[in-house]
Coordinates of C-alpha atoms in Angstrom, one line a residue:
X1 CA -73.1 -49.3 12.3
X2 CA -75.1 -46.2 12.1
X3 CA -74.7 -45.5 15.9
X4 CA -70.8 -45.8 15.3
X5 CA -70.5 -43.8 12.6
X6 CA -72.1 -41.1 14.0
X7 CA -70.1 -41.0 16.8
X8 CA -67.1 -41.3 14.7
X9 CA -68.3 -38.4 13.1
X10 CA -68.9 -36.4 15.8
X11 CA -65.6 -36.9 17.4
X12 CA -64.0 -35.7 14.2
X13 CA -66.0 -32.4 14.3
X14 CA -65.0 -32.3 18.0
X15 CA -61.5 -32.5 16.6
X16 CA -61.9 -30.2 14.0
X17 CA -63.4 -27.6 16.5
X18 CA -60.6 -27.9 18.9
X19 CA -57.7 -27.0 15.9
X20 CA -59.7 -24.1 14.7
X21 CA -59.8 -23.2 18.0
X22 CA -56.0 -23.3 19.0
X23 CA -55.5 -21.7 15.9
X24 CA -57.6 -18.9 16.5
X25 CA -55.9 -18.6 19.8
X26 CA -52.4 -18.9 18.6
X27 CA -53.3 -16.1 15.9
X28 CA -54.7 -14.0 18.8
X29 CA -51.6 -14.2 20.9
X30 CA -49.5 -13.1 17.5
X31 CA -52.0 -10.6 17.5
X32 CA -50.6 -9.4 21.0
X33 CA -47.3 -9.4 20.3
X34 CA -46.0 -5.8 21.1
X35 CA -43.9 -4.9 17.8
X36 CA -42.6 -1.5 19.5
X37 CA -41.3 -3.0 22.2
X38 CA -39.6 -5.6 20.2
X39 CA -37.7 -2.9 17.7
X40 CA -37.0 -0.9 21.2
X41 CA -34.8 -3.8 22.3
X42 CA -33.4 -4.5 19.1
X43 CA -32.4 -0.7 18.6
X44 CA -30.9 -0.8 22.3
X45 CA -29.1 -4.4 21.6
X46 CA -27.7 -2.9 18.4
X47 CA -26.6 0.3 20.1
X48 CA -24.6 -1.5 23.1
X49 CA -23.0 -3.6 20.3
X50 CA -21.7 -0.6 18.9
X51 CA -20.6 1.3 22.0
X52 CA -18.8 -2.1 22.9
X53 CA -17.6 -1.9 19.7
X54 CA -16.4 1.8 19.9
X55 CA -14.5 0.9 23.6
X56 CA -12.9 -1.7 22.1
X57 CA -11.4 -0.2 19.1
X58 CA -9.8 2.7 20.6
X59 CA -9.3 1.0 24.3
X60 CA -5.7 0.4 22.7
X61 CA -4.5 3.6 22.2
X62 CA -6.2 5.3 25.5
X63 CA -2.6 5.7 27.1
X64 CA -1.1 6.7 23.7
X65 CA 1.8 9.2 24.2
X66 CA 2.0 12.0 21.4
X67 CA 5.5 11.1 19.4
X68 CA 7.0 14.3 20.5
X69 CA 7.0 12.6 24.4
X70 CA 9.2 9.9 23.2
X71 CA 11.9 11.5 21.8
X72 CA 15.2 9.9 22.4
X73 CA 18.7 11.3 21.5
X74 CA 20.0 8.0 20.4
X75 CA 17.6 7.6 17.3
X76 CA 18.9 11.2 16.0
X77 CA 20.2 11.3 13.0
X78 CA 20.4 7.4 11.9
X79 CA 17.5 7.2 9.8
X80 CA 17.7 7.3 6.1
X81 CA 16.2 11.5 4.9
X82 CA 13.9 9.7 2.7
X83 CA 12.5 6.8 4.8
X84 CA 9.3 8.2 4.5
X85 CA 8.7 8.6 1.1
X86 CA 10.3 4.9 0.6
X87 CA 8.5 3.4 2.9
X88 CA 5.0 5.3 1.2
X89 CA 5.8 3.6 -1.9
X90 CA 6.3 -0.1 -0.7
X91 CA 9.9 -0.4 0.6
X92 CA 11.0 -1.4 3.6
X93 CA 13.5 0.4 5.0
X94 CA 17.1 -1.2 6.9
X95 CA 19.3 0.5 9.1
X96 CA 21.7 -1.6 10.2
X97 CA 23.9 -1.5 13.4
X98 CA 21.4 1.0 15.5
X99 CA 22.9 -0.9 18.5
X100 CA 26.6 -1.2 19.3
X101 CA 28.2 -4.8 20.2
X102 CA 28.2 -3.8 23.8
X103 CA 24.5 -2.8 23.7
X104 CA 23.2 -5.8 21.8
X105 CA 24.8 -7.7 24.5
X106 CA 23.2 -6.1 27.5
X107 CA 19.7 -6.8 26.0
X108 CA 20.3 -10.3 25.2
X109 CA 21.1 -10.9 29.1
X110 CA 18.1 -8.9 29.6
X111 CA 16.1 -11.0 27.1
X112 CA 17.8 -14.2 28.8
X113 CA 16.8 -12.6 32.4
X114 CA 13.3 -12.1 31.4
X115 CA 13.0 -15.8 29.7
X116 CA 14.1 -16.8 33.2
X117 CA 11.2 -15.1 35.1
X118 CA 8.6 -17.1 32.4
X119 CA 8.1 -13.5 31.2
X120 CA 7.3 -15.0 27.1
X121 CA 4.1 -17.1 26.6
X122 CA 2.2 -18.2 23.9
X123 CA 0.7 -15.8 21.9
X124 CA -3.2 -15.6 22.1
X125 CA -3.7 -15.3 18.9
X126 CA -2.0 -18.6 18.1
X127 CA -3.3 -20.6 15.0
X128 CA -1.4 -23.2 13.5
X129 CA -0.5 -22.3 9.9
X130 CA -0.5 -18.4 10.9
X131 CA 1.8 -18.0 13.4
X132 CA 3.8 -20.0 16.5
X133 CA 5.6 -17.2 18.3
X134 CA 6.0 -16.5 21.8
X135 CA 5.5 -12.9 22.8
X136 CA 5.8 -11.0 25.7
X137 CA 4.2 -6.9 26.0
X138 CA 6.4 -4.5 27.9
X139 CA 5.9 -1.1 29.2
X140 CA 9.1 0.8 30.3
X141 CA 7.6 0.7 33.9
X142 CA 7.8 -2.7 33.7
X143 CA 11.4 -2.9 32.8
X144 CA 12.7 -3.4 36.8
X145 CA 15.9 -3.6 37.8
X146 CA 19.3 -3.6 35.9
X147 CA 18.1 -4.7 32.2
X148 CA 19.7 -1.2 30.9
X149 CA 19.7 -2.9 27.4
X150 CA 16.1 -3.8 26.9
X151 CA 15.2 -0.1 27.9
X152 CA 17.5 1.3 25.8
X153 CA 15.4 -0.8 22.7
X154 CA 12.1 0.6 23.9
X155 CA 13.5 3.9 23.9
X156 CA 14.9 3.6 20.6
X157 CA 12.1 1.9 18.8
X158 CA 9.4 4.6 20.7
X159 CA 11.7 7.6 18.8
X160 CA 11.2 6.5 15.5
X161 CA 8.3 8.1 14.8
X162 CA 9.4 12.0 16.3
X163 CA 12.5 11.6 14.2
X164 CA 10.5 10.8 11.4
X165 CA 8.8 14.3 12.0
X166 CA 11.4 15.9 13.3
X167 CA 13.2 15.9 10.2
X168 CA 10.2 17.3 8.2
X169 CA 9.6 13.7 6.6
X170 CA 6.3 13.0 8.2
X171 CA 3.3 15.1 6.9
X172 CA -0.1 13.3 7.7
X173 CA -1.8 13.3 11.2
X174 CA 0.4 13.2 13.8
X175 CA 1.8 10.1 15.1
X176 CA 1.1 8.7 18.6
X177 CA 2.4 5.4 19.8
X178 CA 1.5 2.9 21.9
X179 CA 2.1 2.6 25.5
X180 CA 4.0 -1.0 25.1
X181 CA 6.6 -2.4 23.5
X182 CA 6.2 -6.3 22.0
X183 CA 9.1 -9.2 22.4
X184 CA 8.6 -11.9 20.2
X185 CA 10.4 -14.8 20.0
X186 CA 10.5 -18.3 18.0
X187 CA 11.4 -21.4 18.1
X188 CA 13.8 -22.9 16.6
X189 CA 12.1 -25.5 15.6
X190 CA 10.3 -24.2 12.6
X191 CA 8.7 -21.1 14.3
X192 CA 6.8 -18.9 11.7
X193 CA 4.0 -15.9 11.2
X194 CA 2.0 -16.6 8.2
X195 CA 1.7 -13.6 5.2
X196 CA -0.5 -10.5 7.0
X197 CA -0.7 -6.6 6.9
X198 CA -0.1 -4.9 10.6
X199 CA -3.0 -2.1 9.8
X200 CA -6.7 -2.9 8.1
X201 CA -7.5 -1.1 5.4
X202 CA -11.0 -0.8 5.4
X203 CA -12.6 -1.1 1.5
X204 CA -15.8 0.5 0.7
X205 CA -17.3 -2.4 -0.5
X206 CA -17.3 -3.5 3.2
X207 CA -19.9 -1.4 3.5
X208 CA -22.1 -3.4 1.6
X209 CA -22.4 -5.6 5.2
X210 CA -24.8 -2.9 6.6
X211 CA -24.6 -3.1 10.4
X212 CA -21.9 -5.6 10.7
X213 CA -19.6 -3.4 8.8
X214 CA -20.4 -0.5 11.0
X215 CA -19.1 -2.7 14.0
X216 CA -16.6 -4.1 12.2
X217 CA -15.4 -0.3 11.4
X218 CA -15.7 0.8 14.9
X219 CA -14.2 -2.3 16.6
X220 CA -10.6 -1.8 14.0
X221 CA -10.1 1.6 15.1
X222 CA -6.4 1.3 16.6
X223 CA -5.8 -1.3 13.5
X224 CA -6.7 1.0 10.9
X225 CA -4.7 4.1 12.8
X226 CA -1.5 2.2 12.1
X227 CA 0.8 3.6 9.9
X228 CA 4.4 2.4 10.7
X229 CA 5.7 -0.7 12.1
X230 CA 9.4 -0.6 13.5
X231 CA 11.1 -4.1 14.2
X232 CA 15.0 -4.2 15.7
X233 CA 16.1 -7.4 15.9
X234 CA 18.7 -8.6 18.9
X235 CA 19.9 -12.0 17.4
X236 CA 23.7 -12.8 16.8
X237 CA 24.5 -9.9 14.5
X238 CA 26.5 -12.7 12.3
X239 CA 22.9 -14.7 11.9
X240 CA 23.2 -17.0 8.7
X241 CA 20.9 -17.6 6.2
X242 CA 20.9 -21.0 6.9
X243 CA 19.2 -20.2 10.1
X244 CA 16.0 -19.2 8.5
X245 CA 13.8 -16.9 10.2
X246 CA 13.7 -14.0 7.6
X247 CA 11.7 -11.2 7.2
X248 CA 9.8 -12.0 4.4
X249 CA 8.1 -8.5 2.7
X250 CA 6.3 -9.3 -0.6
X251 CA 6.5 -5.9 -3.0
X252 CA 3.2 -4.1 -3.5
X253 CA 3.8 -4.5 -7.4
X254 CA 2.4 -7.7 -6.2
X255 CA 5.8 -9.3 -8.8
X256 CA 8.1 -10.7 -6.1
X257 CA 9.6 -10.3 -2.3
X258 CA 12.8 -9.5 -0.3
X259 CA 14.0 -11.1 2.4
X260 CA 15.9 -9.7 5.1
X261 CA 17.9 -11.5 8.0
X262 CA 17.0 -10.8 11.7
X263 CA 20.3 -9.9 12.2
X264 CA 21.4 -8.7 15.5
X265 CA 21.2 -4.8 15.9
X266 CA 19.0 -4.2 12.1
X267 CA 15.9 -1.8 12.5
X268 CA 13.8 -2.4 10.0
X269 CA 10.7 -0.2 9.0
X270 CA 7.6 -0.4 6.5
X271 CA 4.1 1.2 6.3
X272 CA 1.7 -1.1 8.1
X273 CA -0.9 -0.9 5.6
X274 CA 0.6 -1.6 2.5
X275 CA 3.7 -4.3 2.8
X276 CA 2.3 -7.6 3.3
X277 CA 5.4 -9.6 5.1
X278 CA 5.9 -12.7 7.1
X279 CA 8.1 -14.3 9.3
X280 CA 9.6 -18.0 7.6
X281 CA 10.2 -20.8 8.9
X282 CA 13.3 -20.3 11.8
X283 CA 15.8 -23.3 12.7
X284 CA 17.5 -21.3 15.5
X285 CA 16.7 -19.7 18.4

């Protein structure tokens, strides 16, 4: 019994060596662990997240043209004198009947033309319970053939912001606008786009997220340059209410919300960062 318990003994301290001896090793290797190195790759891993971040934000509005480009006869002299200041205190402002019978008519066979050549698809940013449209993004260049109608829209919606300025009503940083126009389209089967803001406002206390606020503020760039968001619709001017599918733009005061019909040949405007709107629910195509 002695013999064995001796041996048993021994193996233990064998044991016992062998841990403090891993351990000694392992705290060796920590010991070896190059912190410099490790807060260089760190500091170069943050930095290409923010230049990613940085391309990203303002990759939209690279091929921006300055509002003064995009000036277009048409729009003269149809917009309300003091859509600005209505539209800096909440409103949304209507003009109706921007586009003639005749007009509206040439862009819906345009539209029609387009849904032929699979030009709408789902949009990416598709979540049920936000939104269901189908969009398509245009460019003028794009526009090919006949479809006089559809680039007449573009050209209309692209001079809203010059005649804004061009009347004296605009006084912040000059507008630019983007290089495409966006279709959108829904179903009639209930189609929708869930309550939202077109621009981010970003709050101070944001900044209370340290780094990931800095990329967050860098990668919004294009989102928090918006200022004005111009819709004209090209439904039956006639559309009913029955039909659904109304503009839905909750007032600031936070106390209630207009709706507005998509009817045919309406240009609607509102400041992007302020009037929180939706599309409801739309029975007809």
């Amino acid at each position: 019994m002695r013999r064995v318990s001796r041996v048993l003994w021994a193996d233990a301290g064998h044991r016992t060596a062998q841990m403090a001896s891993r351990a000694a090793t392992k705290s060796r290797a920590k010991s070896r662990v190059n912190w410099p190195l490790v807060g260089g790759l760190a500091f170069v891993g943050y930095g290409s997240a923010m230049v990613h971040a940085w391309d990203a934000g303002r990759t939209p509005l690279l091929d921006a043209t300055p509002c003064e480009e995009a000036a277009y006869d048409a729009i003269e002299g149809k917009l309300p004198a003091d859509a600005v200041q209505r539209m800096q205190q909440g409103e949304v402002v209507v003009v109706d009947d921007v586009l003639s019978p005749a007009e509206l008519k040439q862009v819906q066979r345009d539209i029609a033309q387009m849904d032929r050549e699979r030009r709408f698809q789902p949009n990416t940013h598709h979540v049920p319970g936000i939104r269901t449209d189908e969009i398509c993004y245009i460019r003028e260049s794009d526009i090919s053939g006949p479809k006089t109608g559809l680039r007449h829209v573009q050209r209309l919606i692209r001079g809203v912001p010059y005649e804004l300025t061009r009347t004296g009503q605009w006084h912040e940083e000059p507008l630019v606008i983007a290089p495409w126009m966006q279709l959108a389209r829904y179903e009639k089967d209930g189609g929708f786009y869930g309550p939202h803001t077109d621009a981010i406002e970003f709050l101070p206390v944001y900044w209370i997220a340290g780094p990931i606020a800095l990329y967050s503020w860098l990668k919004s760039y294009a989102f928090r340059r918006r200022r004005i968001t111009s819709i004209i619709y090209l439904n039956d001017p006639n559309w009913p209410e029955e039909s659904g599918g109304a503009l839905r733009a909750h007032h600031v005061s936070g106390d209630g919300y207009t709706d507005l019909l998509p009817r045919g040949g309406r240009l609607i405007m509102f400041d992007s960062r302020i009037v929180k709107h939706e599309v409801r629910p739309c029975h007809q195509e």
